[in-house]
Coordinates of C-alpha atoms in Angstrom, one line a residue:
X1459 CA -0.2 0.2 0.1
X1460 CA 1.7 2.9 -1.2
X1461 CA 0.9 6.5 0.0
X1462 CA 0.7 9.2 -2.6
X1463 CA -0.2 12.7 -2.8
X1464 CA -3.5 14.4 -4.1
X1465 CA -1.7 16.2 -6.6
X1466 CA 1.1 14.1 -7.7
X1467 CA 1.2 10.3 -8.3
X1468 CA 4.6 9.8 -6.8
X1469 CA 5.0 7.9 -3.6
X1470 CA 5.9 10.0 -0.5
X1471 CA 8.3 7.1 0.9
X1472 CA 11.0 6.0 -1.6
X1473 CA 13.1 2.9 -1.3
X1474 CA 16.7 3.8 -0.1
X1475 CA 19.3 3.9 -2.7
X1476 CA 21.0 0.5 -3.3
X1477 CA 24.4 -0.2 -1.3
X1478 CA 27.6 -1.6 -2.6
X1479 CA 28.3 -4.9 -0.8
X1480 CA 30.7 -4.8 2.1
X1481 CA 33.6 -6.6 0.2
X1482 CA 33.6 -4.1 -2.7
X1483 CA 35.8 -1.0 -2.5
X1484 CA 33.9 2.2 -2.3
X1485 CA 36.8 4.4 -1.6
X1486 CA 38.8 3.9 -4.6
X1487 CA 40.2 7.3 -4.4
X1488 CA 41.2 7.1 -0.9
X1489 CA 43.1 4.0 -1.6
X1490 CA 44.8 5.5 -4.7
X1491 CA 45.8 8.5 -2.3
X1492 CA 47.0 6.2 0.4
X1493 CA 49.3 4.2 -2.1
X1494 CA 50.6 7.4 -3.7
X1495 CA 51.5 8.5 -0.2
X1496 CA 53.2 5.4 0.5
X1497 CA 55.3 5.5 -2.7
X1498 CA 56.4 9.0 -1.9
X1499 CA 57.6 8.0 1.6
X1500 CA 59.5 5.0 0.2
X1501 CA 61.0 7.1 -2.5
X1502 CA 62.2 9.7 0.0
X1503 CA 63.6 7.2 2.2
X1504 CA 65.5 5.4 -0.8
X1505 CA 66.9 8.9 -1.6
X1506 CA 68.1 9.6 1.9
X1507 CA 69.8 6.3 2.0
X1508 CA 71.5 7.1 -1.2
X1509 CA 72.9 10.3 -0.2
X1510 CA 73.9 9.0 3.3
X1511 CA 75.9 6.2 2.0
X1512 CA 79.8 6.4 2.0
X1513 CA 81.1 8.3 -0.7
X1514 CA 83.3 6.4 -3.2
X1515 CA 86.0 7.4 -5.7
X1516 CA 86.5 4.9 -8.6
X1517 CA 83.4 3.2 -7.9
X1518 CA 84.6 0.6 -5.6
X1519 CA 86.6 1.9 -2.8
X1520 CA 84.4 3.1 0.1
X1521 CA 85.9 6.0 2.2
X1522 CA 86.9 3.8 5.2
X1523 CA 90.3 3.7 7.0
X1524 CA 90.9 0.2 5.7
X1525 CA 90.4 1.2 2.0
X1526 CA 92.8 4.0 2.5
X1527 CA 95.5 1.9 4.3
X1528 CA 95.2 -0.6 1.3
X1529 CA 95.6 2.4 -1.3
X1530 CA 98.7 3.5 0.8
X1531 CA 100.2 -0.2 0.6
X1532 CA 99.2 -0.4 -3.0
X1533 CA 101.0 2.8 -3.9
X1534 CA 104.1 1.6 -2.0
X1535 CA 104.0 -1.7 -4.0
X1536 CA 103.6 0.2 -7.5
X1537 CA 106.6 2.3 -6.5
X1538 CA 105.3 5.9 -7.2
X1539 CA 103.1 8.4 -8.9
X1540 CA 100.4 10.6 -7.7
X1541 CA 97.0 9.0 -7.0
X1542 CA 93.7 10.2 -5.6
X1543 CA 92.7 8.5 -2.3
X1544 CA 89.3 7.8 -0.9
X1545 CA 89.1 10.8 1.4
X1546 CA 89.3 13.3 -1.6
X1547 CA 93.1 14.1 -1.4
X1548 CA 96.3 12.5 -3.0
X1549 CA 98.9 10.2 -2.3
X1550 CA 102.2 11.3 -3.8
X1551 CA 105.6 9.6 -3.9
X1552 CA 108.9 11.1 -2.7
X1553 CA 112.1 9.2 -3.2
X1554 CA 115.5 9.8 -1.7
X1555 CA 117.9 7.3 -3.2
X1556 CA 116.4 4.0 -2.7
X1557 CA 114.1 5.2 0.1
X1558 CA 110.3 5.7 -0.9
X1559 CA 108.1 7.9 1.1
X1560 CA 104.6 8.2 0.6
X1561 CA 102.8 11.6 1.5
X1562 CA 99.0 11.7 1.9
X1563 CA 97.2 14.8 2.4
X1564 CA 93.4 15.5 3.3
X1565 CA 93.2 12.7 5.8
X1566 CA 90.3 13.0 8.2
X1567 CA 91.5 12.9 11.9
X1568 CA 89.2 10.2 12.9
X1569 CA 90.7 8.0 9.9
X1570 CA 94.0 9.3 10.7
X1571 CA 94.3 7.4 13.9
X1572 CA 93.0 4.1 12.7
X1573 CA 95.2 4.3 9.6
X1574 CA 98.0 5.3 11.9
X1575 CA 97.9 2.1 13.7
X1576 CA 97.9 -0.2 10.5
X1577 CA 100.8 1.6 8.8
X1578 CA 103.1 2.2 11.6
X1579 CA 103.4 -1.6 12.0
X1580 CA 104.6 -1.7 8.5
X1581 CA 107.1 1.1 8.4
X1582 CA 107.9 4.5 9.8
X1583 CA 105.0 7.1 10.0
X1584 CA 104.9 10.8 10.4
X1585 CA 101.7 12.7 11.1
X1586 CA 101.6 16.5 10.4
X1587 CA 105.3 16.5 10.4
X1588 CA 106.0 14.7 13.7
X1589 CA 107.2 11.2 13.8
X1590 CA 106.2 9.6 17.3
X1591 CA 109.1 7.8 19.2
X1592 CA 106.5 5.9 21.0
X1593 CA 103.4 5.0 19.4
X1594 CA 100.1 4.8 21.5
X1595 CA 96.5 5.6 20.7
X1596 CA 96.7 8.8 22.9
X1597 CA 99.7 10.0 21.0
X1598 CA 98.2 9.2 17.5
X1599 CA 94.9 11.0 18.2
X1600 CA 97.1 14.0 19.5
X1601 CA 99.1 13.9 16.5
X1602 CA 96.1 13.6 14.1
X1603 CA 94.1 16.4 15.9
X1604 CA 96.8 19.0 16.3
X1605 CA 95.9 20.7 13.0
X1606 CA 92.6 22.5 12.3
X1607 CA 91.3 20.2 9.8
X1608 CA 92.5 17.2 7.7
X1609 CA 96.0 15.7 8.6
X1610 CA 99.0 15.0 6.4
X1611 CA 100.5 11.4 6.8
X1612 CA 104.1 10.6 5.5
X1613 CA 104.9 6.8 5.7
X1614 CA 108.1 5.1 4.7
X1615 CA 107.4 1.4 4.3
X1616 CA 109.8 -1.2 5.6
X1617 CA 112.0 -2.6 2.6
X1618 CA 111.0 -5.9 1.4
X1619 CA 113.6 -8.6 1.9

């Protein structure tokens, strides 16, 4: 029994609009915006990770004290020249007769201490123009940090027998 108005033949009470089933997505725009937001966050985090990774020179060598020590040893084996190192400075060779000395500039003080420990066992080491008589962590740290800014290392490798 439908109720109609006297002037119109339309019913006063209309059936509600049909609803979509609960399993179907009604918020397509909301899901699309959420996925776009997630993609933006992932892209920003990826870009930040790329920018914060260790800087490399030559593609393979990361800027670590171990890589720098390997470069110094390789330069000693190769016998000379001027090459760039992982910290952005150069390693140059100086010869005095048969004696070979490697001079590395622009070495960060934090890496200088670690590299100093590695190189002093394999030859003579001078840091910022001073050769320590007794080597200790405190002495290496003092010499590496005596200048404002990067240190200069001079290393004379032990002769190979």
